[in-house]
Amino acid sequence: MKLRRLGVNIDHVATVRNARGESYPSPLRAAILAQKYGADSITIHLREDRRHIREYDLKSIKKKLKIPLNLEIAPTKEMLKISIQYKPNYVCIVPEKRKEITTEGGLNLKKNKSLIKDIIEKLKRNKIRTSLFIEPNINDIRISKEINADCIELHTGKICNLINRKKNINSELKRIKNSVNFAHNLGLEVHAGHGITFNSGKILSKIKGIEEFNIGHFIIGESIFIGIKNSIKKFKKIIKK
Ligand code: PXP
């Protein structure tokens, strides 16, 4: 059986750096340490407003990293061009709204089907693994397959929120499980991400068929208290099959 992979998102190291306009803490240093402590890939989101990761981060991390780099992008011409220029190993296409605090939901595939299909085709021509960040729903999974994505990443924000607030998760958990099974039957690789903590990680890792978790905010936050090494190692243990 394949081991589940942990993608470590280091965007918020850049958030802290940018708060002071200094060159530290360095996202590159965080990426190299995450690699050392067991991350299977590094995720960065180059947002259109460049609020955290900047293009020079992408450039230096791509150059120095030995494990795969997963670049999250909005479905735009500019981001496609940047992806093809720097050739990260993976691209995850995500929706972006300028005023949101974080990625608040999955892609609207019905509305942007042909645009995203075209982006996927161009990325795949450049041998970049493509993933779509979607809500756990059957229709979006069906479209993901139709437009040739390699993987889907299920937005786990809702269930993580319910877990944090100690609310009932049964129906959301069922929705995620059904989505994982449906996607697998179509031959899509399934990932999960957004809002995952040690607690929600424990619950989500019981779902069979999720092959990759992408986790950022909690890992970076927890690193303040227990260090990036312990934070990553603890998650690796949680998601291990
Ligand atoms: N996966 C995707 C596609 C995301 O957009 C994000 C947030 O940038 C994450 C995972 C990580 O979410 P968090 O920082 O809440 O762990």
Short mmCIF file of C-alpha atoms and ligand atoms in Angstrom, two decimals:
data_model
loop_
_atom_site.label_atom_id
_atom_site.label_comp_id
_atom_site.label_asym_id
_atom_site.label_seq_id
_atom_site.Cartn_x
_atom_site.Cartn_y
_atom_site.Cartn_z
CA MET A 1 0.00 0.00 0.00
CA LYS A 2 1.26 3.47 -0.89
CA LEU A 3 2.19 5.78 1.98
CA ARG A 4 0.24 9.00 2.22
CA ARG A 5 2.26 12.06 1.30
CA LEU A 6 2.54 15.31 3.21
CA GLY A 7 2.85 18.53 1.25
CA VAL A 8 4.01 21.39 3.47
CA ASN A 9 2.69 24.81 2.51
CA ILE A 10 5.10 27.56 3.55
CA ASP A 11 3.13 30.62 2.41
CA HIS A 12 2.81 31.97 5.93
CA VAL A 13 6.54 32.14 6.48
CA ALA A 14 6.37 34.75 3.72
CA THR A 15 3.40 36.40 5.46
CA VAL A 16 5.55 36.97 8.55
CA ARG A 17 8.48 38.18 6.46
CA ASN A 18 6.32 40.62 4.49
CA ALA A 19 4.79 42.05 7.68
CA ARG A 20 8.12 43.83 8.23
CA GLY A 21 9.38 44.07 4.67
CA GLU A 22 12.60 42.31 5.69
CA SER A 23 14.29 39.32 4.10
CA TYR A 24 13.53 37.05 7.08
CA PRO A 25 12.09 34.63 8.00
CA SER A 26 13.07 33.06 4.70
CA PRO A 27 10.55 30.82 2.87
CA LEU A 28 13.48 29.12 1.13
CA ARG A 29 15.01 28.21 4.50
CA ALA A 30 11.62 26.86 5.63
CA ALA A 31 11.32 24.80 2.42
CA ILE A 32 14.77 23.28 2.86
CA LEU A 33 14.09 22.47 6.54
CA ALA A 34 10.67 20.99 5.71
CA GLN A 35 12.39 18.80 3.13
CA LYS A 36 14.95 17.71 5.75
CA TYR A 37 12.26 16.82 8.28
CA GLY A 38 10.17 14.65 6.00
CA ALA A 39 7.93 16.79 3.79
CA ASP A 40 7.14 14.90 0.59
CA SER A 41 6.59 18.11 -1.35
CA ILE A 42 6.53 21.85 -0.77
CA THR A 43 3.50 23.93 -1.68
CA ILE A 44 3.51 27.65 -2.39
CA HIS A 45 0.66 29.82 -3.59
CA LEU A 46 1.72 32.70 -5.80
CA ARG A 47 -1.34 34.87 -5.34
CA GLU A 48 -2.17 37.53 -7.90
CA ASP A 49 -1.72 40.22 -5.24
CA ARG A 50 1.60 38.64 -4.08
CA ARG A 51 0.54 39.06 -0.46
CA HIS A 52 2.87 36.29 0.70
CA ILE A 53 4.94 34.30 -1.80
CA ARG A 54 6.71 36.44 -4.42
CA GLU A 55 8.15 35.43 -7.75
CA TYR A 56 11.71 35.48 -6.38
CA ASP A 57 10.64 32.91 -3.75
CA LEU A 58 9.33 30.67 -6.50
CA LYS A 59 12.57 31.07 -8.42
CA SER A 60 14.91 30.31 -5.50
CA ILE A 61 12.82 27.46 -4.08
CA LYS A 62 12.51 25.79 -7.49
CA LYS A 63 16.26 26.06 -7.95
CA LYS A 64 17.28 24.62 -4.56
CA LEU A 65 14.55 22.11 -3.70
CA LYS A 66 15.12 18.39 -4.29
CA ILE A 67 11.59 17.20 -3.50
CA PRO A 68 8.67 18.16 -5.78
CA LEU A 69 7.40 21.74 -5.77
CA ASN A 70 3.65 22.23 -5.92
CA LEU A 71 2.64 25.67 -7.16
CA GLU A 72 -0.88 26.88 -6.49
CA ILE A 73 -2.19 29.34 -9.05
CA ALA A 74 -5.38 31.10 -10.04
CA PRO A 75 -6.58 30.14 -13.53
CA THR A 76 -5.21 33.16 -15.38
CA LYS A 77 -2.95 33.74 -18.39
CA GLU A 78 -0.30 35.40 -16.21
CA MET A 79 -0.12 32.43 -13.83
CA LEU A 80 -0.01 29.94 -16.68
CA LYS A 81 2.91 31.84 -18.19
CA ILE A 82 4.77 31.88 -14.85
CA SER A 83 4.13 28.16 -14.36
CA ILE A 84 5.53 27.31 -17.77
CA GLN A 85 8.53 29.57 -17.14
CA TYR A 86 9.51 28.02 -13.78
CA LYS A 87 8.16 24.51 -14.37
CA PRO A 88 7.18 23.39 -10.88
CA ASN A 89 6.62 19.64 -10.69
CA TYR A 90 2.97 20.09 -9.80
CA VAL A 91 0.41 22.83 -10.29
CA CYS A 92 -2.80 23.05 -8.30
CA ILE A 93 -5.36 25.42 -9.79
CA VAL A 94 -7.32 27.29 -7.13
CA PRO A 95 -9.97 30.02 -7.18
CA GLU A 96 -8.89 33.46 -6.05
CA LYS A 97 -10.81 36.44 -4.79
CA ARG A 98 -8.86 39.58 -4.03
CA LYS A 99 -10.55 40.34 -0.71
CA GLU A 100 -10.65 36.84 0.78
CA ILE A 101 -8.42 36.05 3.77
CA THR A 102 -7.70 32.58 2.39
CA THR A 103 -8.99 30.32 -0.41
CA GLU A 104 -12.58 30.19 0.67
CA GLY A 105 -13.99 27.46 -1.54
CA GLY A 106 -13.35 25.23 -4.50
CA LEU A 107 -13.20 26.18 -8.18
CA ASN A 108 -16.36 26.98 -10.10
CA LEU A 109 -15.72 24.40 -12.80
CA LYS A 110 -19.09 24.76 -14.48
CA LYS A 111 -18.40 28.41 -15.19
CA ASN A 112 -14.69 28.14 -16.07
CA LYS A 113 -14.61 24.74 -17.73
CA SER A 114 -13.06 25.67 -21.08
CA LEU A 115 -10.53 28.10 -19.57
CA ILE A 116 -9.32 25.52 -17.05
CA LYS A 117 -9.33 22.74 -19.65
CA ASP A 118 -7.04 24.85 -21.82
CA ILE A 119 -4.69 25.60 -18.88
CA ILE A 120 -4.52 21.89 -17.96
CA GLU A 121 -3.66 20.98 -21.53
CA LYS A 122 -0.79 23.50 -21.66
CA LEU A 123 0.56 22.45 -18.26
CA LYS A 124 0.46 18.78 -19.18
CA ARG A 125 2.29 19.53 -22.42
CA ASN A 126 5.04 20.87 -20.12
CA LYS A 127 4.95 17.65 -18.08
CA ILE A 128 3.47 19.35 -15.01
CA ARG A 129 1.10 17.28 -12.86
CA THR A 130 -2.21 19.09 -12.62
CA SER A 131 -4.61 19.19 -9.74
CA LEU A 132 -7.89 21.06 -9.24
CA PHE A 133 -8.94 22.43 -5.86
CA ILE A 134 -12.64 21.66 -5.62
CA GLU A 135 -15.45 21.23 -3.15
CA PRO A 136 -16.25 17.61 -2.34
CA ASN A 137 -19.08 17.24 -4.85
CA ILE A 138 -19.79 14.72 -7.58
CA ASN A 139 -20.44 17.19 -10.37
CA ASP A 140 -17.09 18.96 -9.98
CA ILE A 141 -15.30 15.61 -9.84
CA ARG A 142 -17.02 14.54 -13.04
CA ILE A 143 -15.94 17.77 -14.77
CA SER A 144 -12.37 17.41 -13.41
CA LYS A 145 -12.12 14.06 -15.16
CA GLU A 146 -13.73 15.40 -18.32
CA ILE A 147 -11.17 18.20 -18.60
CA ASN A 148 -8.24 15.83 -17.99
CA ALA A 149 -6.96 16.82 -14.55
CA ASP A 150 -4.53 14.29 -13.06
CA CYS A 151 -5.67 14.88 -9.48
CA ILE A 152 -8.29 16.65 -7.44
CA GLU A 153 -7.68 18.31 -4.10
CA LEU A 154 -10.77 18.34 -1.90
CA HIS A 155 -11.36 21.52 0.08
CA THR A 156 -11.55 20.43 3.71
CA GLY A 157 -12.27 23.88 5.14
CA LYS A 158 -15.86 23.09 6.09
CA ILE A 159 -15.18 19.87 7.98
CA CYS A 160 -12.13 21.35 9.73
CA ASN A 161 -14.22 24.25 10.85
CA LEU A 162 -16.91 21.94 12.24
CA ILE A 163 -14.23 19.93 14.07
CA ASN A 164 -12.71 23.11 15.57
CA ARG A 165 -16.14 24.15 16.81
CA LYS A 166 -16.94 20.65 18.12
CA LYS A 167 -19.98 20.37 15.85
CA ASN A 168 -21.45 17.33 14.14
CA ILE A 169 -19.36 16.29 11.16
CA ASN A 170 -21.29 13.23 9.96
CA SER A 171 -22.83 14.63 6.81
CA GLU A 172 -19.67 16.49 5.70
CA LEU A 173 -17.56 13.41 6.39
CA LYS A 174 -19.94 11.34 4.28
CA ARG A 175 -19.74 13.90 1.48
CA ILE A 176 -15.95 13.68 1.52
CA LYS A 177 -15.90 9.87 1.62
CA ASN A 178 -18.34 9.64 -1.30
CA SER A 179 -16.25 12.13 -3.26
CA VAL A 180 -13.04 10.19 -2.64
CA ASN A 181 -14.64 6.94 -3.82
CA PHE A 182 -16.27 8.54 -6.84
CA ALA A 183 -13.00 10.18 -7.91
CA HIS A 184 -11.06 6.95 -7.47
CA ASN A 185 -13.49 5.06 -9.62
CA LEU A 186 -12.85 7.61 -12.36
CA GLY A 187 -9.10 7.14 -12.00
CA LEU A 188 -8.34 10.49 -10.37
CA GLU A 189 -5.74 10.82 -7.62
CA VAL A 190 -7.25 12.42 -4.53
CA HIS A 191 -5.63 15.02 -2.27
CA ALA A 192 -7.05 17.04 0.61
CA GLY A 193 -6.24 20.39 2.10
CA HIS A 194 -7.29 23.53 3.90
CA GLY A 195 -7.59 24.25 7.58
CA ILE A 196 -6.16 20.91 8.70
CA THR A 197 -4.92 20.68 12.31
CA PHE A 198 -3.59 17.72 14.30
CA ASN A 199 -7.20 16.96 15.34
CA SER A 200 -8.79 17.18 11.91
CA GLY A 201 -5.76 15.44 10.40
CA LYS A 202 -6.47 12.43 12.61
CA ILE A 203 -10.07 12.25 11.42
CA LEU A 204 -9.34 12.85 7.74
CA SER A 205 -6.48 10.36 7.61
CA LYS A 206 -8.93 7.58 8.49
CA ILE A 207 -10.54 8.06 5.07
CA LYS A 208 -9.12 5.52 2.66
CA GLY A 209 -8.01 6.84 -0.69
CA ILE A 210 -6.62 10.29 0.13
CA GLU A 211 -3.05 10.09 -1.12
CA GLU A 212 -1.75 13.56 -0.30
CA PHE A 213 -2.45 16.17 2.35
CA ASN A 214 -1.41 19.77 1.81
CA ILE A 215 -1.11 21.61 5.09
CA GLY A 216 0.20 25.07 5.79
CA HIS A 217 -1.21 27.53 8.29
CA PHE A 218 -1.35 25.11 11.23
CA ILE A 219 2.14 23.70 10.60
CA ILE A 220 3.69 27.16 10.47
CA GLY A 221 1.69 28.33 13.50
CA GLU A 222 2.58 25.26 15.54
CA SER A 223 6.25 25.70 14.59
CA ILE A 224 6.32 28.77 16.83
CA PHE A 225 5.72 26.51 19.82
CA ILE A 226 7.22 23.13 18.97
CA GLY A 227 9.47 23.92 16.01
CA ILE A 228 9.07 23.06 12.33
CA LYS A 229 10.77 19.68 12.82
CA ASN A 230 8.31 18.46 15.48
CA SER A 231 5.36 20.00 13.73
CA ILE A 232 6.10 18.14 10.48
CA LYS A 233 7.07 14.88 12.20
CA LYS A 234 3.85 14.89 14.21
CA PHE A 235 1.76 15.31 11.04
CA LYS A 236 3.74 12.60 9.25
CA LYS A 237 2.87 10.23 12.08
CA ILE A 238 -0.80 11.22 12.00
CA ILE A 239 -1.27 10.72 8.27
CA LYS A 240 0.80 7.52 8.06
CA LYS A 241 -1.27 4.52 6.97
N1 PXP B 1 -4.51 23.36 -0.37
C1 PXP B 1 -4.87 24.42 -1.12
C2 PXP B 1 -5.27 24.19 -2.53
C3 PXP B 1 -4.84 25.73 -0.58
O1 PXP B 1 -5.21 26.77 -1.33
C4 PXP B 1 -4.40 25.90 0.76
C5 PXP B 1 -4.36 27.28 1.35
O2 PXP B 1 -3.54 28.09 0.62
C6 PXP B 1 -4.00 24.76 1.47
C7 PXP B 1 -4.08 23.50 0.89
C8 PXP B 1 -3.45 24.86 2.85
O3 PXP B 1 -4.40 25.33 3.73
P1 PXP B 1 -3.96 25.71 5.22
O4 PXP B 1 -2.94 26.78 5.11
O5 PXP B 1 -5.22 26.13 5.85
O6 PXP B 1 -3.38 24.45 5.82
#
